Coordinates of C-alpha atoms in Angstrom, one line a residue:
X279 CA -49.6 -3.7 -12.0
X280 CA -51.5 -4.2 -8.7
X281 CA -52.9 -1.2 -6.8
X282 CA -50.3 -1.7 -4.0
X283 CA -47.4 -1.8 -6.4
X284 CA -48.7 1.3 -8.2
X285 CA -49.0 3.2 -4.9
X286 CA -45.5 2.1 -3.9
X287 CA -44.1 3.3 -7.2
X288 CA -45.8 6.7 -6.7
X289 CA -44.5 6.9 -3.1
X290 CA -40.9 6.3 -4.3
X291 CA -41.3 8.9 -7.1
X292 CA -42.6 11.5 -4.7
X293 CA -39.9 10.9 -2.1
X294 CA -37.2 11.1 -4.8
X295 CA -38.7 14.3 -6.1
X296 CA -38.7 15.8 -2.6
X297 CA -35.1 14.9 -1.9
X298 CA -33.9 16.4 -5.2
X299 CA -36.3 19.3 -5.0
X300 CA -37.8 18.5 -8.4
X301 CA -41.0 20.5 -8.1
X302 CA -42.0 19.9 -11.7
X303 CA -42.2 16.1 -10.9
X304 CA -44.3 16.8 -7.8
X305 CA -46.6 19.1 -9.8
X306 CA -47.0 16.3 -12.3
X307 CA -47.5 13.4 -9.9
X308 CA -49.7 14.9 -7.2
X309 CA -52.7 15.8 -9.3
X310 CA -52.7 12.2 -10.8
X311 CA -53.2 10.7 -7.4
X312 CA -56.7 10.4 -5.9
X313 CA -57.1 11.8 -2.4
X314 CA -57.6 8.4 -0.8
X315 CA -54.5 6.9 -2.5
X316 CA -52.4 9.9 -1.6
X317 CA -53.6 9.6 2.0
X318 CA -52.5 5.9 2.0
X319 CA -49.1 6.9 0.9
X320 CA -48.8 9.6 3.6
X321 CA -50.0 7.1 6.2
X322 CA -47.1 4.7 5.2
X323 CA -44.7 7.6 5.4
X324 CA -45.9 8.5 8.9
X325 CA -44.9 5.1 10.1
X326 CA -41.3 5.7 9.0
X327 CA -38.6 7.6 11.0
X328 CA -38.6 11.2 10.0
X329 CA -41.7 10.5 7.9
X330 CA -43.6 13.5 9.3
X331 CA -41.2 15.9 7.6
X332 CA -41.8 14.3 4.2
X333 CA -45.6 14.4 4.8
X334 CA -45.5 18.1 5.7
X335 CA -43.4 18.8 2.6
X336 CA -45.9 17.0 0.4
X337 CA -48.7 18.9 2.1
X338 CA -47.0 22.2 1.3
X339 CA -47.2 21.3 -2.4
X340 CA -50.9 20.9 -2.3
X341 CA -53.6 23.6 -2.5
X342 CA -55.5 24.1 0.8
X343 CA -58.7 22.4 -0.5
X344 CA -56.8 19.3 -1.6
X345 CA -55.0 19.2 1.8
X346 CA -58.3 19.2 3.5
X347 CA -59.6 16.4 1.3
X348 CA -56.5 14.2 1.8
X349 CA -56.4 14.8 5.6
X350 CA -60.0 13.6 5.8
X351 CA -58.9 10.2 4.5
X352 CA -56.2 9.7 7.1
X353 CA -57.1 7.7 10.3
X354 CA -57.7 9.8 13.4
X355 CA -54.3 9.3 15.1
X356 CA -52.5 10.2 11.9
X357 CA -54.8 13.3 11.4
X358 CA -53.8 14.5 14.8
X359 CA -50.1 14.0 14.2
X360 CA -50.2 16.1 11.0
X361 CA -52.6 18.7 12.5
X362 CA -50.3 19.2 15.6
X363 CA -47.4 19.9 13.2
X364 CA -49.3 22.6 11.4
X365 CA -49.4 26.2 12.4
X366 CA -52.8 27.6 13.7
X367 CA -53.2 29.7 10.6
X368 CA -52.7 26.7 8.2
X369 CA -54.8 24.4 10.3
X370 CA -57.6 26.9 10.4
X371 CA -57.6 27.2 6.6
X372 CA -57.6 23.4 6.3
X373 CA -60.5 23.1 8.8
X374 CA -62.5 25.6 6.8
X375 CA -62.2 23.5 3.7
X376 CA -63.1 20.2 5.3
X377 CA -66.6 18.8 5.4
X378 CA -68.4 19.8 8.6
X379 CA -68.5 16.2 10.0
X380 CA -64.8 15.6 9.3
X381 CA -64.0 19.0 10.8
X382 CA -65.8 18.2 14.0
X383 CA -64.0 14.8 14.3
X384 CA -60.6 16.4 13.9
X385 CA -61.5 19.2 16.2
X386 CA -62.4 16.8 19.0
X387 CA -59.0 15.2 18.7
X388 CA -57.1 18.4 19.4
X389 CA -56.2 19.4 23.0
X390 CA -58.4 22.0 24.7
X391 CA -56.0 24.9 24.4
X392 CA -55.6 24.4 20.7
X393 CA -59.4 24.1 20.2
X394 CA -60.1 27.4 22.1
X395 CA -57.4 29.2 20.1
X396 CA -58.9 28.0 16.8
X397 CA -62.5 28.9 17.8
X398 CA -61.5 32.4 18.6
X399 CA -60.2 32.9 15.1
X400 CA -63.3 31.5 13.3
X401 CA -66.3 33.4 12.0
X402 CA -69.3 33.3 14.4
X403 CA -71.6 31.1 12.3
X404 CA -68.8 28.6 11.5
X405 CA -67.7 28.6 15.2
X406 CA -71.2 27.8 16.4
X407 CA -71.8 25.1 13.8
X408 CA -68.5 23.4 14.8
X409 CA -69.2 23.6 18.5
X410 CA -72.6 22.1 18.0
X411 CA -71.4 19.2 15.9
X412 CA -68.5 18.5 18.2
X413 CA -70.8 18.4 21.2
X414 CA -72.7 15.2 20.2
X415 CA -72.0 12.0 21.9
X416 CA -69.7 9.6 20.1
X417 CA -71.6 6.7 18.4
X418 CA -74.8 8.7 17.8
X419 CA -76.3 10.2 14.6
X420 CA -75.2 13.6 15.7
X421 CA -71.6 12.6 15.8
X422 CA -71.5 11.3 12.2
X423 CA -73.9 13.8 10.5
X424 CA -72.9 16.7 8.4
X425 CA -74.5 20.2 8.3
X426 CA -73.5 20.7 4.7
X427 CA -76.9 20.0 3.0
X428 CA -79.3 21.8 0.8
X429 CA -82.4 23.1 2.7
X430 CA -85.2 24.8 0.7
X431 CA -87.7 27.0 2.6
X432 CA -91.3 25.9 2.3
X433 CA -93.4 28.0 -0.1
X434 CA -90.8 28.4 -2.8
X435 CA -91.4 27.9 -6.4
X436 CA -89.3 25.5 -8.5
X437 CA -87.4 28.3 -10.1
X438 CA -86.6 29.8 -6.7
X439 CA -85.6 26.5 -5.4
X440 CA -83.2 25.9 -8.3
X441 CA -81.6 29.2 -7.5
X442 CA -81.2 28.1 -3.9
X443 CA -79.6 24.9 -5.0
X444 CA -77.1 26.8 -7.2
X445 CA -76.2 29.0 -4.2
X446 CA -75.7 26.2 -1.7
X447 CA -74.5 23.4 -3.9
X448 CA -70.7 24.2 -3.8
X449 CA -70.6 23.6 0.0
X450 CA -73.1 20.8 0.2
X451 CA -72.1 17.2 0.8
X452 CA -74.7 16.0 -1.6
X453 CA -77.2 17.9 -3.9
X454 CA -79.2 14.9 -5.1
X455 CA -81.6 14.9 -2.2
X456 CA -83.1 18.3 -1.1
X457 CA -84.9 19.0 2.2
X458 CA -87.9 21.3 2.6
X459 CA -88.1 23.1 6.0
X460 CA -90.8 25.3 7.4
X461 CA -90.3 28.8 9.0
X462 CA -89.2 27.2 12.3
X463 CA -86.6 24.9 10.6
X464 CA -88.7 21.8 11.0
X465 CA -88.4 19.1 8.4
X466 CA -91.5 19.3 6.2
X467 CA -90.6 17.1 3.3
X468 CA -87.9 15.9 0.8
X469 CA -87.4 16.3 -2.9
X470 CA -84.9 14.8 -5.3
X471 CA -82.9 17.0 -7.7
X472 CA -84.4 15.1 -10.6
X473 CA -87.9 15.9 -9.5
X474 CA -87.0 19.6 -9.2
X475 CA -85.3 19.7 -12.6
X476 CA -88.3 18.2 -14.6
X477 CA -91.0 20.2 -12.8
X478 CA -92.6 23.4 -14.1
X479 CA -90.7 26.5 -13.0
X480 CA -93.8 28.0 -11.4
X481 CA -94.8 24.9 -9.5
X482 CA -94.7 25.0 -5.7
X483 CA -92.2 22.7 -4.0
X484 CA -94.7 22.0 -1.3
X485 CA -96.9 20.3 -3.9
X486 CA -94.0 18.2 -5.2
X487 CA -92.3 17.1 -2.1
X488 CA -92.6 13.8 -0.3
X489 CA -94.1 14.5 3.1
X490 CA -93.6 11.0 4.6
X491 CA -89.9 11.4 5.3
X492 CA -87.7 8.8 6.9
X493 CA -85.7 10.7 9.5
X494 CA -83.5 9.9 12.4
X495 CA -83.3 11.5 15.9
X496 CA -80.0 13.2 16.6
X497 CA -79.3 11.0 19.6
X498 CA -80.1 7.7 17.7
X499 CA -77.3 5.1 17.8
X500 CA -75.1 5.1 14.7
X501 CA -75.9 1.4 14.0
X502 CA -79.6 2.2 13.6
X503 CA -78.7 5.1 11.2
X504 CA -76.7 2.7 9.0
X505 CA -79.5 0.2 9.2
X506 CA -82.0 2.7 8.0
X507 CA -79.8 3.9 5.1
X508 CA -79.3 0.3 4.0
X509 CA -82.9 -0.8 4.5
X510 CA -84.5 2.0 2.4
X511 CA -81.6 2.5 -0.1
X512 CA -81.1 6.1 0.9
X513 CA -78.5 8.4 -0.5
X514 CA -78.7 10.3 2.8
X515 CA -81.0 10.3 5.8
X516 CA -82.0 13.6 7.5
X517 CA -81.3 14.0 11.3
X518 CA -83.8 15.9 13.5
X519 CA -83.6 17.3 17.0
X520 CA -86.3 16.9 19.8
X521 CA -88.3 19.7 18.2
X522 CA -88.2 18.0 14.7
X523 CA -85.9 20.7 13.4
X524 CA -83.5 19.6 10.7
X525 CA -80.0 19.7 12.1
X526 CA -78.0 17.6 9.6
X527 CA -77.9 14.6 7.3
X528 CA -75.9 11.3 7.3
X529 CA -74.8 10.4 3.9
X530 CA -74.5 6.9 2.4
X531 CA -70.7 6.8 2.5
X532 CA -70.6 7.8 6.2
X533 CA -73.2 5.1 7.0
X534 CA -71.1 2.5 5.2
X535 CA -68.1 3.6 7.3
X536 CA -70.3 2.8 10.4
X537 CA -71.2 -0.6 9.0
X538 CA -67.5 -1.4 8.5
X539 CA -66.6 -0.2 11.9
X540 CA -69.4 -2.1 13.7
X541 CA -68.6 -5.3 11.7
X542 CA -65.0 -5.1 12.6
X543 CA -65.9 -4.6 16.3
X544 CA -68.2 -7.6 16.2
X545 CA -65.5 -9.7 14.6
X546 CA -63.1 -8.8 17.4
X547 CA -65.7 -9.5 20.1
X548 CA -66.5 -12.7 18.4
X549 CA -63.0 -13.9 19.1
X550 CA -62.8 -12.3 22.6
X551 CA -60.7 -9.3 21.5
X552 CA -61.5 -5.9 23.0
X553 CA -62.1 -2.9 20.7
X554 CA -58.9 -1.7 19.0
X555 CA -58.2 2.0 18.8
X556 CA -56.6 1.6 15.4
X557 CA -55.9 -1.0 12.7
X558 CA -54.2 -4.2 13.8
X559 CA -51.0 -3.2 11.9
X560 CA -50.8 0.2 13.7
X561 CA -52.1 -0.5 17.2
X562 CA -49.3 -0.5 19.9
X563 CA -48.1 -3.9 21.0
X564 CA -49.0 -3.3 24.6
X565 CA -52.6 -2.4 23.6
X566 CA -52.8 -5.5 21.4
X567 CA -51.7 -7.6 24.3
X568 CA -54.1 -5.9 26.8
X569 CA -57.1 -6.3 24.5
X570 CA -56.5 -10.1 24.1
X571 CA -55.1 -11.3 27.4
X572 CA -58.2 -10.8 29.7
X573 CA -60.5 -13.3 28.1
X574 CA -57.7 -15.8 27.3
X575 CA -56.7 -15.9 31.0
X576 CA -60.4 -16.3 32.1
X577 CA -60.9 -19.1 29.5
X578 CA -57.7 -20.8 30.8
X579 CA -59.4 -21.2 34.2
X580 CA -62.7 -22.2 32.6
X581 CA -60.9 -25.0 30.9
X582 CA -59.9 -26.4 34.3
X583 CA -63.4 -27.7 34.6
X584 CA -62.7 -29.9 31.6
X585 CA -59.7 -31.3 33.3
X586 CA -61.6 -31.9 36.5
X587 CA -64.3 -33.8 34.6
X588 CA -61.7 -36.1 33.0
X589 CA -60.1 -36.7 36.4
X590 CA -63.5 -37.6 37.9
X591 CA -64.0 -40.3 35.3
X592 CA -60.5 -41.8 35.6
X593 CA -61.9 -45.3 36.4
X594 CA -64.1 -45.3 33.2
X595 CA -61.1 -44.2 31.1
X596 CA -58.9 -46.9 32.6
X597 CA -61.5 -49.5 31.9
X598 CA -61.9 -48.4 28.2
X599 CA -58.9 -46.5 27.1
X600 CA -60.3 -46.3 23.5
X601 CA -62.7 -43.7 24.8
X602 CA -59.9 -41.1 25.0
X603 CA -59.3 -41.3 21.3
X604 CA -62.8 -39.8 20.6
X605 CA -62.7 -37.1 23.3
X606 CA -61.1 -34.3 21.2
X607 CA -63.4 -35.2 18.2
X608 CA -66.6 -35.0 20.3
X609 CA -66.0 -31.8 22.2
X610 CA -64.5 -30.2 19.0
X611 CA -67.6 -31.1 17.1
X612 CA -69.8 -29.7 19.8
X613 CA -67.7 -26.5 20.0
X614 CA -67.9 -26.0 16.2
X615 CA -71.6 -26.5 16.1
X616 CA -72.1 -24.1 19.0
X617 CA -69.8 -21.5 17.5
X618 CA -71.8 -21.7 14.2
X619 CA -75.1 -21.3 16.0
X620 CA -73.8 -18.3 18.0
X621 CA -72.4 -16.6 15.0
X622 CA -75.7 -17.0 13.1
X623 CA -77.7 -15.5 16.0
X624 CA -75.3 -12.6 16.7
X625 CA -75.2 -11.6 13.1
X626 CA -79.0 -12.0 12.8
X627 CA -79.5 -9.7 15.9
X628 CA -77.0 -7.2 14.6
X629 CA -78.8 -6.9 11.2
X630 CA -82.3 -6.8 12.9
X631 CA -83.2 -10.1 11.2
X632 CA -84.0 -11.7 14.6
X633 CA -84.9 -10.5 18.0
X634 CA -85.8 -11.8 21.5
X635 CA -89.4 -12.2 20.4
X636 CA -88.2 -14.8 17.8
X637 CA -86.5 -17.0 20.5
X638 CA -89.2 -19.7 20.7
X639 CA -89.5 -20.1 16.9
X640 CA -85.7 -20.2 16.5
X641 CA -85.3 -22.8 19.3
X642 CA -87.7 -25.2 17.5
X643 CA -85.8 -24.7 14.3
X644 CA -82.4 -25.2 16.0
X645 CA -83.6 -28.4 17.7
X646 CA -84.5 -29.9 14.3
X647 CA -81.3 -28.7 12.5
X648 CA -78.9 -29.5 15.4
X649 CA -80.5 -33.0 15.8
X650 CA -80.1 -33.7 12.1
X651 CA -76.5 -32.5 12.2
X652 CA -75.8 -34.6 15.3
X653 CA -77.3 -37.8 13.7
X654 CA -75.3 -37.2 10.5
X655 CA -72.0 -36.8 12.4
X656 CA -72.8 -39.8 14.6
X657 CA -73.4 -42.0 11.5
X658 CA -70.1 -40.8 10.1
X659 CA -68.1 -41.5 13.2
X660 CA -69.8 -44.8 14.4
X661 CA -67.8 -47.1 12.1
X662 CA -64.6 -45.7 13.5
X663 CA -65.9 -46.5 17.0
X664 CA -66.5 -50.1 16.0
X665 CA -63.0 -50.4 14.6
X666 CA -61.4 -48.8 17.7
X667 CA -63.3 -50.3 20.5
X668 CA -66.2 -52.5 19.4
X669 CA -70.0 -52.0 19.3
X670 CA -70.2 -50.6 22.9
X671 CA -67.7 -47.8 22.1
X672 CA -69.5 -47.1 18.8
X673 CA -72.8 -46.7 20.6
X674 CA -71.2 -44.4 23.3
X675 CA -69.6 -42.2 20.7
X676 CA -72.7 -42.0 18.5
X677 CA -75.0 -41.1 21.4
X678 CA -72.5 -38.6 22.7
X679 CA -72.1 -37.0 19.3
X680 CA -75.8 -36.4 19.0
X681 CA -76.2 -35.1 22.5
X682 CA -73.1 -32.9 22.5
X683 CA -73.8 -31.3 19.1
X684 CA -77.5 -30.8 20.1
X685 CA -76.4 -29.2 23.4
X686 CA -73.7 -27.1 21.8
X687 CA -76.0 -25.8 19.1
X688 CA -78.7 -24.8 21.6
X689 CA -76.2 -23.2 23.9
X690 CA -74.7 -21.2 21.0
X691 CA -78.2 -20.1 19.9
X692 CA -79.5 -19.1 23.3
X693 CA -76.4 -17.4 24.8
X694 CA -76.7 -14.2 22.6
X695 CA -80.3 -13.8 23.7
X696 CA -79.4 -14.2 27.3
X697 CA -76.6 -11.7 27.1
X698 CA -78.9 -9.3 25.3
X699 CA -81.6 -9.7 28.0
X700 CA -79.1 -8.8 30.8
X701 CA -77.8 -5.8 28.8
X702 CA -74.6 -7.2 27.5
X703 CA -73.5 -7.1 23.8
X704 CA -74.6 -10.3 22.1
X705 CA -71.3 -10.4 20.3
X706 CA -69.7 -11.4 23.6
X707 CA -71.2 -14.8 22.9
X708 CA -67.9 -15.5 21.1
X709 CA -66.5 -18.6 19.6
X710 CA -63.9 -19.1 22.4
X711 CA -66.5 -18.6 25.1
X712 CA -69.0 -21.0 23.6
X713 CA -66.3 -23.7 22.8
X714 CA -64.9 -23.4 26.3
X715 CA -68.4 -24.0 27.9
X716 CA -69.0 -26.9 25.6
X717 CA -65.6 -28.4 26.3
X718 CA -66.5 -28.7 30.0
X719 CA -70.0 -30.0 29.5
X720 CA -69.0 -32.2 26.6
X721 CA -66.6 -34.1 28.9
X722 CA -69.4 -34.7 31.4
X723 CA -71.9 -35.8 28.8
X724 CA -69.5 -38.1 27.1
X725 CA -68.2 -40.0 30.2
X726 CA -71.7 -40.0 31.8
X727 CA -73.1 -41.8 28.7
X728 CA -70.0 -44.1 28.7
X729 CA -70.5 -44.9 32.4
X730 CA -74.1 -45.8 31.9
X731 CA -73.6 -48.0 28.9
X732 CA -70.5 -49.8 30.2
X733 CA -72.2 -50.4 33.6
X734 CA -75.2 -52.0 31.9
X735 CA -73.0 -54.1 29.6

């Protein structure tokens, strides 16, 4: 049985148990489901009419800690729907059990009056921590970090540090990496739990810790945080403020969420689609239309240049009608080559593999590769040119193929660098944009070469 089939079966069993008030079935089924799987079932229920009532009924069957865990797996919009249906008292208990980063994310989704009411009922330390985490700008390290980590004061012995770990571990996001801080809260070093466990009880943690710590400023962009975690294979990366005080950590799973989010955004931009607020299956139809229509309309008018180019060379086309047969093939090949080059550069820039400083080197490489590709494709299509229109047409098509593929590849390679230089996202160098530009220039290149060769014949 597939995972989706299994989840669907669990969903039907839970709904049947709710309708018939068979609490023993619920008590048996709910503990078997992982929080992520139960969240997926609840997400499906929320899409159905009257589904919220079923979700709330299922939530009532869960202990508070598990409710918090499941709620953390729901997308933001669904979290808000469920949270708004809870009483302040219940929501406060759920928030207290959530991880500090998830708590801040949900808190920011609530309306201002609800936030103020909840803050008034929180303990002072918890309130200040929540306000601090919720204040960081979206898309920065501060917005995705958690304050649930194990910090060990400098000067402790190993046995004292172990006691500290035991005291703070229940609320920590991870205990495998420990952070040593000085009297002012500044990050002094880091230590793994394994190092601590095998060390002598009387040894000083200051002598065991790694002082050359990889850390991230609190206002660093989240993409750079994810890149650091991936580059150095970190379980978590510490986040520091302007005074180098430790203010939180970003764990590996949160960094991977950022990677997924950024990759999705780049894919959308790569096809001239604006950033979606939710998954494609849940986003409103109007929003989906709005995110796609702008670039499509602009590209429609850009394609008029292709038509104008064809109209300009009507006499050449009339003299050699066989040329029309190869037009879609040539501009399509140039567009495909350009889209490939643009995709390689955009992804390389996103991962940090290439930068503007590498432009000259990459240009030389692309000239060689694109030239080779163009020649190969020209050799493949030349025999068809001979069959359709004779040697003159074959020569026109072959030369055009080399030139258009070379031009398209260089345009696709250079456009992301140009956009980056003017402050735009390189992902905007999308396949539709590149192919539209190459369509227009490809027509001019093709018929200019045709005019020259046919005039000389």
